[in-house]
CSV table of C-alpha atoms and ligand atoms in Angstrom, one decimal:
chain,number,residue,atom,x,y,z
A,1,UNK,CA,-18.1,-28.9,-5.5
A,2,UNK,CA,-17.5,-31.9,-3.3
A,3,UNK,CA,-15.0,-34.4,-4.6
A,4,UNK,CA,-17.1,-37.5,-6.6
A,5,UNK,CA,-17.7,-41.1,-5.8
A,6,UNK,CA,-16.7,-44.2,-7.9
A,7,UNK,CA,-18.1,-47.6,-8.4
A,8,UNK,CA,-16.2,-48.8,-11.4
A,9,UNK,CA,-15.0,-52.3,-10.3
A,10,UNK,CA,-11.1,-51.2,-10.6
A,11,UNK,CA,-12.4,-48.8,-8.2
A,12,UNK,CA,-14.8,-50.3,-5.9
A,13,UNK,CA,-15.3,-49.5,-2.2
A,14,UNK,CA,-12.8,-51.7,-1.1
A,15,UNK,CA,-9.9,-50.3,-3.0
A,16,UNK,CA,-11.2,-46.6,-2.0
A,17,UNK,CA,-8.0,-46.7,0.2
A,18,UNK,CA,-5.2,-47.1,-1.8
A,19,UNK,CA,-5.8,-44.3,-3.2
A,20,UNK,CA,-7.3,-42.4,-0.1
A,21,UNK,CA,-6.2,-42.9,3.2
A,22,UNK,CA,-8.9,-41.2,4.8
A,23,UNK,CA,-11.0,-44.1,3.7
A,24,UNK,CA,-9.3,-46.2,6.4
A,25,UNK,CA,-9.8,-43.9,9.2
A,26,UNK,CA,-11.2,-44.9,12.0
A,27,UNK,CA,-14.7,-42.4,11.7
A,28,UNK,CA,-16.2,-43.6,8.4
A,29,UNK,CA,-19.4,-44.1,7.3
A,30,UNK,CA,-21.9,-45.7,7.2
A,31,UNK,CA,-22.4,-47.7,10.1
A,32,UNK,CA,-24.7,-50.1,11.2
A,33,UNK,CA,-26.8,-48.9,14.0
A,34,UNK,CA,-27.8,-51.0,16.5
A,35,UNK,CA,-30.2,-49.8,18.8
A,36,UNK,CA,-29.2,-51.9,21.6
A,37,UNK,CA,-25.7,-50.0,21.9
A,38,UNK,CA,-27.2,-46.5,21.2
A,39,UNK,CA,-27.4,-43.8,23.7
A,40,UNK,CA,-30.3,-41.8,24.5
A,41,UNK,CA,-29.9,-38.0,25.3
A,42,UNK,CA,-31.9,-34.8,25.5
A,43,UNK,CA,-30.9,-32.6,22.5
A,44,UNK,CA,-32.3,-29.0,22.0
A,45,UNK,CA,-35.0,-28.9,19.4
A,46,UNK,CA,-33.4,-29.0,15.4
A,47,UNK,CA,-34.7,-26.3,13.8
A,48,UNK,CA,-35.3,-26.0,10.4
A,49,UNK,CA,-35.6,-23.0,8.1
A,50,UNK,CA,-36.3,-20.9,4.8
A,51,UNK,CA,-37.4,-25.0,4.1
A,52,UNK,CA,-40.6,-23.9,3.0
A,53,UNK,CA,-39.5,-20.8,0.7
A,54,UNK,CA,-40.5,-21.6,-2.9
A,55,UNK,CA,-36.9,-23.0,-4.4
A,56,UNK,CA,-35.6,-23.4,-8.0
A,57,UNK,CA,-34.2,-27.0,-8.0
A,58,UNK,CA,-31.8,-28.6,-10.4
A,59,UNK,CA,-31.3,-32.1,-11.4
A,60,UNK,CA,-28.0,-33.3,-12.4
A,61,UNK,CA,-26.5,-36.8,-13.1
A,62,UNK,CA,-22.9,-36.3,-12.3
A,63,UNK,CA,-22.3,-40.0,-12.9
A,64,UNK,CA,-23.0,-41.3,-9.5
A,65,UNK,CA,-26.0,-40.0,-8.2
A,66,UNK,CA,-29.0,-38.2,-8.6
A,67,UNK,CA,-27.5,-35.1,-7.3
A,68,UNK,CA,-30.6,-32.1,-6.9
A,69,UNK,CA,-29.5,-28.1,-6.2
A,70,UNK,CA,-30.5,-25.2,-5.4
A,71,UNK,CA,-28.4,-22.0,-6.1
A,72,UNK,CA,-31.2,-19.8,-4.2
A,73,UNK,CA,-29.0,-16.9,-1.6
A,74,UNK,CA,-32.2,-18.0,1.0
A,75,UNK,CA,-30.5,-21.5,1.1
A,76,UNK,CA,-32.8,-23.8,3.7
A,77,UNK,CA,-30.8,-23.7,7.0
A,78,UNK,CA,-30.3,-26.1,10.0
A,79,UNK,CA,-29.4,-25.6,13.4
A,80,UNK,CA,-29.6,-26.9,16.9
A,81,UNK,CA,-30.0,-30.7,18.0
A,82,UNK,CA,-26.6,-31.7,18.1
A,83,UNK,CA,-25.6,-29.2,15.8
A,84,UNK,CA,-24.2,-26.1,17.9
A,85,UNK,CA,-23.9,-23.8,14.2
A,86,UNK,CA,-26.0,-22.7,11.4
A,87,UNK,CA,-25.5,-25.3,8.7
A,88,UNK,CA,-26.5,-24.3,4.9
A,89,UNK,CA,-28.0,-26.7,2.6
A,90,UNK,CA,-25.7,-27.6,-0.3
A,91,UNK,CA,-27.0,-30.4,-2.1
A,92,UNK,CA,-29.1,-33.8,-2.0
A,93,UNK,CA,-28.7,-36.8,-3.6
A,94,UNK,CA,-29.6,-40.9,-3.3
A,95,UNK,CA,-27.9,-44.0,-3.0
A,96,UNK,CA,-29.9,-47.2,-4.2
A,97,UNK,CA,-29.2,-51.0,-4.5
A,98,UNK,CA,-29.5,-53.2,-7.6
A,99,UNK,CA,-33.2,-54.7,-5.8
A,100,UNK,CA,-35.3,-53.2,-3.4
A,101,UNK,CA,-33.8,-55.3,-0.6
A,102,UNK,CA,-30.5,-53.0,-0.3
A,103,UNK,CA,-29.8,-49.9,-1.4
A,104,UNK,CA,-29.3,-47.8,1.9
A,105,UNK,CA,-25.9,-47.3,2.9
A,106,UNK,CA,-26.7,-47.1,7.2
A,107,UNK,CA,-28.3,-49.8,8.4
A,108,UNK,CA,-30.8,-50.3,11.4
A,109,UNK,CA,-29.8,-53.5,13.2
A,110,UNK,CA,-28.4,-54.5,10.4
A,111,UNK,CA,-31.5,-54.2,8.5
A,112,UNK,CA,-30.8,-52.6,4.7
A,113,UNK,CA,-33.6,-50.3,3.7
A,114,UNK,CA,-34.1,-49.8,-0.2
A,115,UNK,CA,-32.7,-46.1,-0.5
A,116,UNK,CA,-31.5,-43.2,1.4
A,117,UNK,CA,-31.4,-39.8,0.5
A,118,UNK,CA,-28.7,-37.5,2.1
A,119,UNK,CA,-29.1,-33.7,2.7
A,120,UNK,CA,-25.7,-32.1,2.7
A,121,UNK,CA,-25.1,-28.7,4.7
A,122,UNK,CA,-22.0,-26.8,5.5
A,123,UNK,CA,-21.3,-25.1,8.2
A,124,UNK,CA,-22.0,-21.3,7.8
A,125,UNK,CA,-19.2,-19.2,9.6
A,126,UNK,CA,-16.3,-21.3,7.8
A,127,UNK,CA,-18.1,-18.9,4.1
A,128,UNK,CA,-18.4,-22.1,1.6
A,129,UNK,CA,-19.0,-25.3,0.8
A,130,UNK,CA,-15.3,-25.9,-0.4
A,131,UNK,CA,-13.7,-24.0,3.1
A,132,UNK,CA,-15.9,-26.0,5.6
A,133,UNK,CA,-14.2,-29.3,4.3
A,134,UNK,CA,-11.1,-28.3,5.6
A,135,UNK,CA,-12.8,-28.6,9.3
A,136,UNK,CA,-13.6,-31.3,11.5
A,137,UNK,CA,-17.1,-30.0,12.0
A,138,UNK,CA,-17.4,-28.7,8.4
A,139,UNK,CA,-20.6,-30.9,6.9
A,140,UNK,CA,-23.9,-31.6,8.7
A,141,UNK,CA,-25.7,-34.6,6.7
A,142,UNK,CA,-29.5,-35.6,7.2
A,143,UNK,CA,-30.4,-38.8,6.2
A,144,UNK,CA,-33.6,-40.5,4.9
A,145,UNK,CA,-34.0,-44.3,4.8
A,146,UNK,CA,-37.1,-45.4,1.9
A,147,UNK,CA,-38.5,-48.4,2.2
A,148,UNK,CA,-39.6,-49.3,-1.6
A,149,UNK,CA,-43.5,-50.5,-1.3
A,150,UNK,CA,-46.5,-50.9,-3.9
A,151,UNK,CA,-47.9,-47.1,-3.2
A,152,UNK,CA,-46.4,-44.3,-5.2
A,153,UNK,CA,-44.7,-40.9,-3.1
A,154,UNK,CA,-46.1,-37.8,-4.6
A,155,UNK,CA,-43.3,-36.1,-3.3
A,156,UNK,CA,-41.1,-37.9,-6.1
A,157,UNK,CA,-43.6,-37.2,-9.0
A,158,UNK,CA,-41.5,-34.3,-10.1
A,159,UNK,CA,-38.4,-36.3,-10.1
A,160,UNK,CA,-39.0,-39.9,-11.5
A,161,UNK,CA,-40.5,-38.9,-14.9
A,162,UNK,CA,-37.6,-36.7,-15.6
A,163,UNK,CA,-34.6,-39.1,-14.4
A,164,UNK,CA,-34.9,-40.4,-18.4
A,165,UNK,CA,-33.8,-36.6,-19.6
A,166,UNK,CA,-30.8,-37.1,-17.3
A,167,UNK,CA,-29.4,-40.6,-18.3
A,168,UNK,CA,-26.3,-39.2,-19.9
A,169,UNK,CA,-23.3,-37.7,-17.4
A,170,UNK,CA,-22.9,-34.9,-17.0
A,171,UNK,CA,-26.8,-33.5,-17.6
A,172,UNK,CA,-29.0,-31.9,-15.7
A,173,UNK,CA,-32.5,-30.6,-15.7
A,174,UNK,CA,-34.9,-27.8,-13.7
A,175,UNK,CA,-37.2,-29.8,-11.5
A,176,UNK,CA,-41.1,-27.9,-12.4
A,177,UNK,CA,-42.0,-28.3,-8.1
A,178,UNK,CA,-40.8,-25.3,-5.9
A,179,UNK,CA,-41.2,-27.1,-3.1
A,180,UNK,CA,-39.6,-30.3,-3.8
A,181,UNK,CA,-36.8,-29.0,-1.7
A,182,UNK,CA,-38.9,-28.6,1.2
A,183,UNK,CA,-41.0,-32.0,0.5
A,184,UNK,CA,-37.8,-33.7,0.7
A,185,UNK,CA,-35.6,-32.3,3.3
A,186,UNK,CA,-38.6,-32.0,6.0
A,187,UNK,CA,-41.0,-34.6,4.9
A,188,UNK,CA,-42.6,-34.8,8.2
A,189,UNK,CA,-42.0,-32.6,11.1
A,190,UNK,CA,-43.9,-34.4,13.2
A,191,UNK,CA,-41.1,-37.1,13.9
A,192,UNK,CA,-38.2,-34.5,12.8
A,193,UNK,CA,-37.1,-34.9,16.1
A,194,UNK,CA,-36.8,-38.5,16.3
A,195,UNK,CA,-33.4,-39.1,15.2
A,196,UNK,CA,-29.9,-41.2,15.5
A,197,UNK,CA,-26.7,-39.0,15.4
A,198,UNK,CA,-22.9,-39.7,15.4
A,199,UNK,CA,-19.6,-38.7,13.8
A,200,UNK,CA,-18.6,-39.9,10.8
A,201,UNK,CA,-17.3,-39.3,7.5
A,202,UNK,CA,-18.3,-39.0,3.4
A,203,UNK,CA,-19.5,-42.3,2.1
A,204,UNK,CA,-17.5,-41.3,-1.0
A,205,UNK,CA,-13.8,-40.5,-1.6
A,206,UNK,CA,-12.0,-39.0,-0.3
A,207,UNK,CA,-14.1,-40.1,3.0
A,208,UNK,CA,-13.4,-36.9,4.9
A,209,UNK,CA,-14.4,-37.1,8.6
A,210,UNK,CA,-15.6,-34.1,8.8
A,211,UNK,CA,-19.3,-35.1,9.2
A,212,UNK,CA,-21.9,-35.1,11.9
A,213,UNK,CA,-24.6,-37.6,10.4
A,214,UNK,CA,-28.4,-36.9,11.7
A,215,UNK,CA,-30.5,-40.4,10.3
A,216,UNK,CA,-34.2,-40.2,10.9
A,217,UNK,CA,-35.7,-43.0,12.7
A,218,UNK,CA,-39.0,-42.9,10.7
A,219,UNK,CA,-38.6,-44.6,7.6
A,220,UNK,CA,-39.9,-43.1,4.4
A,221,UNK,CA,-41.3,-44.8,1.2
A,222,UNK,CA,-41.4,-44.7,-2.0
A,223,UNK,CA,-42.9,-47.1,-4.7
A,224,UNK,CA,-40.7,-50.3,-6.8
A,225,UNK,CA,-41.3,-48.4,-10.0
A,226,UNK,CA,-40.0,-45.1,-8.5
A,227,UNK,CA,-36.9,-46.4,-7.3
A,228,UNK,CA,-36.3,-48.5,-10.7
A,229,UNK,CA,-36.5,-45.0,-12.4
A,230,UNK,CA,-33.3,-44.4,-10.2
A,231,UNK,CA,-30.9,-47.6,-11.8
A,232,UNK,CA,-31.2,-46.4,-15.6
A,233,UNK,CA,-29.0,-43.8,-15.2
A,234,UNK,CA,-25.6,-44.1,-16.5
A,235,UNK,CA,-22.6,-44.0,-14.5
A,236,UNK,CA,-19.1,-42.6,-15.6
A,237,UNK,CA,-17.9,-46.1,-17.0
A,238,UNK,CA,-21.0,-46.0,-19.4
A,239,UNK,CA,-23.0,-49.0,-17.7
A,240,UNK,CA,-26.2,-48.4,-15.9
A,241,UNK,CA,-25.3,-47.4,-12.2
A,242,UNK,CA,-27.6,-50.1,-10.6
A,243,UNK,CA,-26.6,-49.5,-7.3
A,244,UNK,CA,-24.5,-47.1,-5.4
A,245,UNK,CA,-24.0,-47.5,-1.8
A,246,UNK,CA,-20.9,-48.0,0.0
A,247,UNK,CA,-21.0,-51.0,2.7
A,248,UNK,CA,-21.1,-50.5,6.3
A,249,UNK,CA,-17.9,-49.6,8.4
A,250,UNK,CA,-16.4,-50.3,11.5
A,251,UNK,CA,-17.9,-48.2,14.5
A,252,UNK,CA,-14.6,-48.5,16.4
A,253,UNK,CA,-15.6,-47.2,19.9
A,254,UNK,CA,-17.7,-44.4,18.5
A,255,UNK,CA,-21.1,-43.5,20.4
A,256,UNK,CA,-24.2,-43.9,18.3
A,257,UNK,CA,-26.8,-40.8,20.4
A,258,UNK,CA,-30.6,-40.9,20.0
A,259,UNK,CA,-32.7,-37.9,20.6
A,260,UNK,CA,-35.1,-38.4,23.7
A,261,UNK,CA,-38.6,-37.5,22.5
B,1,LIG,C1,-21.6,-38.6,-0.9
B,1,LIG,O1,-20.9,-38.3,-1.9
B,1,LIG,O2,-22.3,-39.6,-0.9
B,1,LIG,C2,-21.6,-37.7,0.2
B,1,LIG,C3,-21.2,-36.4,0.1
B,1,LIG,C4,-21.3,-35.5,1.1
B,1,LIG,C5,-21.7,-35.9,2.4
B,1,LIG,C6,-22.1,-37.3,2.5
B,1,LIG,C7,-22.1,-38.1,1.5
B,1,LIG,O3,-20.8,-35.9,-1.2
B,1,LIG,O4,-22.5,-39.4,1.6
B,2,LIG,ZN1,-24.3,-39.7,0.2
């Protein structure tokens, strides 16, 4: 299990460090991505698989996300792009704002997008989830931005009418799509090449820089009444968790890459 985030206001983002130096390191995320200052190069293609295997998902509220899992031993797999290793899928989960106007955690030019979903994978040789944290290179993150709009995602028709069942910590649910796993990781291949990359960190304590973040250039979308379904939830100090996304960080020197497509 990876270590969890908190939002409580005796522990909110800013204080993250007195408790975890990490959280003041100089390779935290997010970061605001400004597309002026990135740098274009030729990656080899990122390849994606068992994505489309039939999956048995799981829904969990673990009191500061919607976290969803998959125990399956054929585990969607990523590798190459600027990923040298065979990365295992772990877990995904969302961060979200208290209005549709925020809610992302990297920005664009400074631009907030309403949500972002984050596709955790670890990397394979170092045998678990738990060992690769110990390693610089241990976590491989994919990120979705969602732009909220008036049209409804199908892809999140399996999700949003259960996030009520999960409003309490600490419960979880089977999600009744297979492929949800696949409809969300690789939404669209066509632009799965078409990405920002960099080196960063956990958004969450204990900020771990162990993380080399992939962010999709193509925004995705999803409807105002989905996303609302995400702020009922509770969070561990009992109030609703309306919004759960840790503001941006310094880049300090670090290159920001773009894949040349
Ligand atoms: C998070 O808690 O938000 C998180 C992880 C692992 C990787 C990235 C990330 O748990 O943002
Ligand atoms: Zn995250």
């Amino acid at each position: 299990e990876l270590p969890v985030p908190r939002y409580q206001v005796r522990s909110s983002p800013s204080s993250w460090g007195d408790d975890y130096k990490t959280c003041l390191g100089k390779f935290q995320s997010p970061i605001d991505i400004r597309e002026k200052d990135v740098t274009t190069v030729s990656f080899t293609q990122l390849e994606f698989s068992n994505v489309n295997n039939s999956h048995t998902a799981y829904m969990t509220n673990n009191g500061h996300t919607v976290m969803i899992q998959s125990f399956d031993p054929n585990a969607p797999l990523i590798s190459g792009g600027p990923i040298n290793d065979t990365y295992v899928f772990q877990q995904l989960h969302f961060h979200w704002g208290q209005n549709d106007n925020l809610g992302s955690e990297d920005l664009i030019n400074n631009h907030s997008f309403s949500m972002e979903l984050h596709a955790v994978f670890w990397k394979k040789d170092y045998g678990s989830s738990e060992a690769a944290l110990k390693h610089d290179d241990g976590l491989t993150v994919l990120g979705y931005l969602y732009q909220a709009t008036d049209k409804s995602n199908p892809v999140f028709d399996s999700i949003t009418w259960q996030i009520p069942d999960i409003t309490g910590v600490g419960s979880n649910i089977t999600i009744n799509d297979t492929s949800v796993l696949s409809k969300l990781i690789a939404p669209d291949l066509a632009s799965a090449q078409n990405y920002f990359t960099y080196r960063g960190s956990l958004t969450t304590p204990p900020c771990l820089e162990i993380v080399q973040w992939i962010d999709f250039v193509q925004p995705q979308y999803i409807s105002h009444e989905q996303l609302a379904a995400f702020r009922i939830i509770q969070s561990t100090d009992g109030t609703n968790l309306t919004h759960n996304f840790r503001p941006v960080q310094p880049l300090d020197g670090r290159i920001v890459y773009r894949n040349n497509v």
